[in-house]
């Protein structure tokens, strides 16, 4: 039997003075109330109530157990109310990790609107392209671009992200225009040194004839920030 429900049946029986009255509050039969109390007495190895055909009284142990049950049930109710209050008015610190570019141009402008809706929440946003460990680094939310590694984290896809292949006119005038992706092996490519688990910092992927082809690239300029100019 359920210990919590048994304690509740016991407290209501003492407060109302009978199994019948307690059964009305619990929407069960008086016989079921009696079974709950018998379950408690069997588990405890002590009598809680002295029952006769006309009355019932708490035993000395029953008096002390009743006070403890009232206290425990009160704490459970208070905890439930606390959870509801948090759902109604969220509060505390929300720690967010996001990439530089996405954070600056997309996320940060939305933060003010979010804080107007939830004024009791303080936002701590850390912009970095580094892949963080949410648990170890103490983050509540992380925004990332790319494939999610296998983990127990809950993820939701927000928007598709399309990378483009680009070069400055001055560079093309000096070094020539690559005609096919494989030509990139001979060019100075900007290496984005984001930290990931797959170690594909120096590989660019292209869709060729419906298949993904990975081209190893190299270059003398490296950065961990995609917004470098």
mmCIF file of C-alpha atoms in Angstrom:
data_model
loop_
_atom_site.group_PDB
_atom_site.id
_atom_site.type_symbol
_atom_site.label_atom_id
_atom_site.label_comp_id
_atom_site.label_asym_id
_atom_site.label_seq_id
_atom_site.Cartn_x
_atom_site.Cartn_y
_atom_site.Cartn_z
ATOM 1 C CA UNK A 1 0.000 0.000 0.000
ATOM 2 C CA UNK A 2 0.982 3.628 -0.453
ATOM 3 C CA UNK A 3 2.613 4.987 2.717
ATOM 4 C CA UNK A 4 1.777 8.624 1.972
ATOM 5 C CA UNK A 5 -1.913 7.863 1.337
ATOM 6 C CA UNK A 6 -2.030 5.688 4.472
ATOM 7 C CA UNK A 7 -0.640 8.547 6.577
ATOM 8 C CA UNK A 8 -3.216 10.892 5.053
ATOM 9 C CA UNK A 9 -6.039 8.468 5.883
ATOM 10 C CA UNK A 10 -4.769 8.191 9.456
ATOM 11 C CA UNK A 11 -4.594 11.971 9.956
ATOM 12 C CA UNK A 12 -8.077 12.509 8.509
ATOM 13 C CA UNK A 13 -9.473 9.754 10.700
ATOM 14 C CA UNK A 14 -8.101 11.455 13.816
ATOM 15 C CA UNK A 15 -9.293 14.899 12.707
ATOM 16 C CA UNK A 16 -12.800 13.830 11.695
ATOM 17 C CA UNK A 17 -13.247 11.251 14.462
ATOM 18 C CA UNK A 18 -14.274 8.258 12.337
ATOM 19 C CA UNK A 19 -13.439 6.058 9.379
ATOM 20 C CA UNK A 20 -16.695 7.069 7.691
ATOM 21 C CA UNK A 21 -15.943 10.807 7.815
ATOM 22 C CA UNK A 22 -12.390 10.282 6.594
ATOM 23 C CA UNK A 23 -13.618 8.104 3.738
ATOM 24 C CA UNK A 24 -15.819 10.943 2.451
ATOM 25 C CA UNK A 25 -12.820 13.304 2.231
ATOM 26 C CA UNK A 26 -10.707 10.658 0.501
ATOM 27 C CA UNK A 27 -13.558 9.427 -1.735
ATOM 28 C CA UNK A 28 -13.022 5.820 -0.671
ATOM 29 C CA UNK A 29 -14.923 3.345 1.489
ATOM 30 C CA UNK A 30 -14.645 3.261 5.332
ATOM 31 C CA UNK A 31 -13.293 -0.284 4.970
ATOM 32 C CA UNK A 32 -10.449 1.040 2.802
ATOM 33 C CA UNK A 33 -9.601 3.678 5.431
ATOM 34 C CA UNK A 34 -9.415 0.904 8.019
ATOM 35 C CA UNK A 35 -7.070 -1.081 5.747
ATOM 36 C CA UNK A 36 -4.753 1.944 5.368
ATOM 37 C CA UNK A 37 -4.476 2.343 9.135
ATOM 38 C CA UNK A 38 -3.980 -1.402 9.623
ATOM 39 C CA UNK A 39 -1.182 -1.210 7.044
ATOM 40 C CA UNK A 40 0.533 1.526 9.095
ATOM 41 C CA UNK A 41 0.169 -0.421 12.331
ATOM 42 C CA UNK A 42 1.568 -3.555 10.678
ATOM 43 C CA UNK A 43 4.537 -1.642 9.233
ATOM 44 C CA UNK A 44 5.244 0.117 12.540
ATOM 45 C CA UNK A 45 4.593 -2.872 14.772
ATOM 46 C CA UNK A 46 2.588 -0.688 17.171
ATOM 47 C CA UNK A 47 -1.073 0.249 17.638
ATOM 48 C CA UNK A 48 -2.141 3.718 16.596
ATOM 49 C CA UNK A 49 -5.790 3.620 17.637
ATOM 50 C CA UNK A 50 -7.706 1.907 20.401
ATOM 51 C CA UNK A 51 -11.006 1.056 18.743
ATOM 52 C CA UNK A 52 -14.316 -0.022 20.266
ATOM 53 C CA UNK A 53 -17.775 -0.339 18.735
ATOM 54 C CA UNK A 54 -18.589 3.205 19.850
ATOM 55 C CA UNK A 55 -15.325 5.135 19.870
ATOM 56 C CA UNK A 56 -11.685 5.252 18.953
ATOM 57 C CA UNK A 57 -8.790 6.923 20.746
ATOM 58 C CA UNK A 58 -5.163 7.478 19.968
ATOM 59 C CA UNK A 59 -2.632 5.350 21.774
ATOM 60 C CA UNK A 60 0.314 7.110 23.379
ATOM 61 C CA UNK A 61 2.448 6.171 20.383
ATOM 62 C CA UNK A 62 -0.418 7.150 18.070
ATOM 63 C CA UNK A 63 -0.405 10.692 19.479
ATOM 64 C CA UNK A 64 3.263 11.178 18.693
ATOM 65 C CA UNK A 65 2.962 9.517 15.285
ATOM 66 C CA UNK A 66 -0.033 11.718 14.465
ATOM 67 C CA UNK A 67 1.965 14.895 15.146
ATOM 68 C CA UNK A 68 4.783 13.674 12.914
ATOM 69 C CA UNK A 69 2.341 12.783 10.135
ATOM 70 C CA UNK A 70 0.731 16.231 10.300
ATOM 71 C CA UNK A 71 4.180 17.804 10.016
ATOM 72 C CA UNK A 72 5.236 15.581 7.084
ATOM 73 C CA UNK A 73 2.001 16.102 5.155
ATOM 74 C CA UNK A 74 2.304 19.837 5.744
ATOM 75 C CA UNK A 75 5.841 19.863 4.309
ATOM 76 C CA UNK A 76 4.700 17.904 1.261
ATOM 77 C CA UNK A 77 1.900 20.398 0.661
ATOM 78 C CA UNK A 78 4.274 23.336 1.092
ATOM 79 C CA UNK A 79 6.706 21.767 -1.390
ATOM 80 C CA UNK A 80 3.947 21.332 -3.957
ATOM 81 C CA UNK A 81 2.922 24.969 -3.479
ATOM 82 C CA UNK A 82 6.537 26.071 -3.940
ATOM 83 C CA UNK A 83 6.746 24.177 -7.217
ATOM 84 C CA UNK A 84 3.513 25.767 -8.413
ATOM 85 C CA UNK A 85 4.749 29.236 -7.464
ATOM 86 C CA UNK A 86 7.912 28.638 -9.493
ATOM 87 C CA UNK A 87 5.837 27.528 -12.474
ATOM 88 C CA UNK A 88 3.637 30.619 -12.164
ATOM 89 C CA UNK A 89 6.537 33.040 -11.644
ATOM 90 C CA UNK A 90 9.904 31.524 -12.658
ATOM 91 C CA UNK A 91 12.878 33.008 -10.830
ATOM 92 C CA UNK A 92 16.627 32.486 -10.435
ATOM 93 C CA UNK A 93 19.619 32.618 -12.773
ATOM 94 C CA UNK A 94 19.468 31.262 -16.339
ATOM 95 C CA UNK A 95 22.946 30.492 -17.704
ATOM 96 C CA UNK A 96 23.166 30.323 -21.495
ATOM 97 C CA UNK A 97 26.031 29.349 -23.807
ATOM 98 C CA UNK A 98 25.843 30.398 -27.465
ATOM 99 C CA UNK A 99 28.185 30.945 -30.444
ATOM 100 C CA UNK A 100 29.509 34.478 -31.008
ATOM 101 C CA UNK A 101 27.714 35.284 -34.248
ATOM 102 C CA UNK A 102 24.387 33.654 -33.405
ATOM 103 C CA UNK A 103 24.461 35.163 -29.926
ATOM 104 C CA UNK A 104 25.237 38.703 -31.065
ATOM 105 C CA UNK A 105 22.898 38.926 -34.034
ATOM 106 C CA UNK A 106 20.025 36.619 -33.090
ATOM 107 C CA UNK A 107 19.925 35.732 -29.410
ATOM 108 C CA UNK A 108 20.964 38.898 -27.571
ATOM 109 C CA UNK A 109 18.229 41.044 -29.176
ATOM 110 C CA UNK A 110 15.653 38.576 -27.824
ATOM 111 C CA UNK A 111 16.959 38.618 -24.251
ATOM 112 C CA UNK A 112 15.349 41.959 -23.348
ATOM 113 C CA UNK A 113 11.931 40.707 -24.472
ATOM 114 C CA UNK A 114 12.421 37.506 -22.478
ATOM 115 C CA UNK A 115 13.377 39.423 -19.326
ATOM 116 C CA UNK A 116 10.297 41.636 -19.655
ATOM 117 C CA UNK A 117 8.136 38.516 -19.625
ATOM 118 C CA UNK A 118 10.075 36.981 -16.708
ATOM 119 C CA UNK A 119 11.406 39.878 -14.591
ATOM 120 C CA UNK A 120 12.458 37.605 -11.720
ATOM 121 C CA UNK A 121 14.947 35.721 -13.888
ATOM 122 C CA UNK A 122 18.549 36.911 -14.201
ATOM 123 C CA UNK A 123 20.258 35.977 -17.468
ATOM 124 C CA UNK A 124 23.958 35.096 -17.686
ATOM 125 C CA UNK A 125 24.860 34.573 -21.344
ATOM 126 C CA UNK A 126 28.356 33.415 -22.315
ATOM 127 C CA UNK A 127 29.237 33.838 -25.995
ATOM 128 C CA UNK A 128 31.804 31.339 -27.201
ATOM 129 C CA UNK A 129 32.116 28.964 -30.142
ATOM 130 C CA UNK A 130 33.642 26.418 -27.775
ATOM 131 C CA UNK A 131 31.553 23.338 -27.161
ATOM 132 C CA UNK A 132 30.707 23.381 -23.454
ATOM 133 C CA UNK A 133 29.788 20.626 -21.037
ATOM 134 C CA UNK A 134 26.395 21.775 -19.757
ATOM 135 C CA UNK A 135 26.617 19.807 -16.527
ATOM 136 C CA UNK A 136 30.282 20.398 -15.698
ATOM 137 C CA UNK A 137 30.275 24.081 -16.704
ATOM 138 C CA UNK A 138 26.928 24.818 -15.052
ATOM 139 C CA UNK A 139 24.892 25.900 -18.095
ATOM 140 C CA UNK A 140 21.125 25.502 -18.335
ATOM 141 C CA UNK A 141 20.885 25.959 -22.112
ATOM 142 C CA UNK A 142 23.366 25.792 -24.987
ATOM 143 C CA UNK A 143 22.757 26.877 -28.578
ATOM 144 C CA UNK A 144 24.942 25.103 -31.097
ATOM 145 C CA UNK A 145 25.276 24.756 -34.865
ATOM 146 C CA UNK A 146 25.936 21.329 -36.323
ATOM 147 C CA UNK A 147 25.288 17.714 -35.459
ATOM 148 C CA UNK A 148 24.605 16.801 -31.843
ATOM 149 C CA UNK A 149 26.817 14.066 -30.466
ATOM 150 C CA UNK A 150 25.091 11.122 -28.832
ATOM 151 C CA UNK A 151 24.189 12.056 -25.260
ATOM 152 C CA UNK A 152 21.369 12.114 -22.740
ATOM 153 C CA UNK A 153 20.721 15.816 -23.333
ATOM 154 C CA UNK A 154 17.373 17.065 -24.593
ATOM 155 C CA UNK A 155 17.752 18.871 -27.925
ATOM 156 C CA UNK A 156 15.397 20.756 -30.216
ATOM 157 C CA UNK A 157 16.125 21.812 -33.781
ATOM 158 C CA UNK A 158 15.411 25.523 -34.243
ATOM 159 C CA UNK A 159 16.353 26.542 -37.794
ATOM 160 C CA UNK A 160 18.394 25.135 -40.681
ATOM 161 C CA UNK A 161 21.872 26.616 -41.076
ATOM 162 C CA UNK A 162 23.544 26.967 -44.457
ATOM 163 C CA UNK A 163 27.280 27.599 -44.789
ATOM 164 C CA UNK A 164 28.562 29.291 -47.936
ATOM 165 C CA UNK A 165 31.866 29.218 -49.765
ATOM 166 C CA UNK A 166 33.194 32.759 -50.294
ATOM 167 C CA UNK A 167 36.373 34.704 -51.063
ATOM 168 C CA UNK A 168 37.326 38.369 -51.337
ATOM 169 C CA UNK A 169 37.805 39.897 -54.821
ATOM 170 C CA UNK A 170 41.396 40.851 -53.931
ATOM 171 C CA UNK A 171 42.245 37.271 -52.959
ATOM 172 C CA UNK A 172 40.757 35.863 -56.153
ATOM 173 C CA UNK A 173 42.615 38.443 -58.247
ATOM 174 C CA UNK A 174 45.921 37.436 -56.672
ATOM 175 C CA UNK A 175 45.556 33.656 -56.330
ATOM 176 C CA UNK A 176 42.947 32.744 -58.952
ATOM 177 C CA UNK A 177 39.447 31.276 -58.768
ATOM 178 C CA UNK A 178 39.107 27.649 -57.627
ATOM 179 C CA UNK A 179 36.962 25.846 -60.205
ATOM 180 C CA UNK A 180 36.162 22.703 -58.206
ATOM 181 C CA UNK A 181 36.224 21.992 -54.448
ATOM 182 C CA UNK A 182 39.368 19.912 -54.819
ATOM 183 C CA UNK A 183 41.213 23.065 -55.957
ATOM 184 C CA UNK A 184 40.904 24.393 -52.394
ATOM 185 C CA UNK A 185 43.756 22.150 -51.341
ATOM 186 C CA UNK A 186 46.092 24.629 -53.091
ATOM 187 C CA UNK A 187 44.551 27.769 -51.534
ATOM 188 C CA UNK A 188 44.895 29.710 -48.307
ATOM 189 C CA UNK A 189 41.685 28.909 -46.411
ATOM 190 C CA UNK A 190 40.474 30.531 -43.203
ATOM 191 C CA UNK A 191 40.508 27.872 -40.524
ATOM 192 C CA UNK A 192 37.743 28.106 -37.936
ATOM 193 C CA UNK A 193 39.181 26.596 -34.770
ATOM 194 C CA UNK A 194 36.012 25.779 -32.928
ATOM 195 C CA UNK A 195 36.401 23.008 -30.380
ATOM 196 C CA UNK A 196 34.355 19.940 -31.190
ATOM 197 C CA UNK A 197 34.454 16.237 -30.517
ATOM 198 C CA UNK A 198 34.792 15.207 -34.158
ATOM 199 C CA UNK A 199 37.995 17.171 -34.826
ATOM 200 C CA UNK A 200 36.856 18.333 -38.290
ATOM 201 C CA UNK A 201 38.296 21.832 -37.963
ATOM 202 C CA UNK A 202 40.315 21.478 -41.184
ATOM 203 C CA UNK A 203 37.674 19.851 -43.375
ATOM 204 C CA UNK A 204 35.073 21.585 -45.553
ATOM 205 C CA UNK A 205 32.090 19.584 -46.762
ATOM 206 C CA UNK A 206 30.469 19.995 -50.183
ATOM 207 C CA UNK A 207 27.438 18.378 -51.773
ATOM 208 C CA UNK A 208 28.573 16.982 -55.130
ATOM 209 C CA UNK A 209 26.151 14.971 -57.289
ATOM 210 C CA UNK A 210 23.984 14.282 -54.270
ATOM 211 C CA UNK A 211 26.861 13.070 -52.109
ATOM 212 C CA UNK A 212 28.765 14.808 -49.328
ATOM 213 C CA UNK A 213 32.468 15.147 -50.124
ATOM 214 C CA UNK A 214 34.906 16.254 -47.413
ATOM 215 C CA UNK A 215 37.784 18.397 -48.650
ATOM 216 C CA UNK A 216 40.825 18.784 -46.359
ATOM 217 C CA UNK A 217 41.933 22.431 -46.334
ATOM 218 C CA UNK A 218 44.889 24.347 -44.930
ATOM 219 C CA UNK A 219 45.833 27.954 -44.261
ATOM 220 C CA UNK A 220 48.055 30.229 -42.223
ATOM 221 C CA UNK A 221 45.202 32.136 -40.549
ATOM 222 C CA UNK A 222 43.247 30.433 -37.787
ATOM 223 C CA UNK A 223 40.541 31.805 -35.498
ATOM 224 C CA UNK A 224 37.978 30.596 -32.968
ATOM 225 C CA UNK A 225 35.588 33.382 -33.989
ATOM 226 C CA UNK A 226 33.491 33.264 -37.173
ATOM 227 C CA UNK A 227 33.027 37.048 -37.333
ATOM 228 C CA UNK A 228 36.670 37.895 -38.017
ATOM 229 C CA UNK A 229 37.200 40.365 -40.890
#
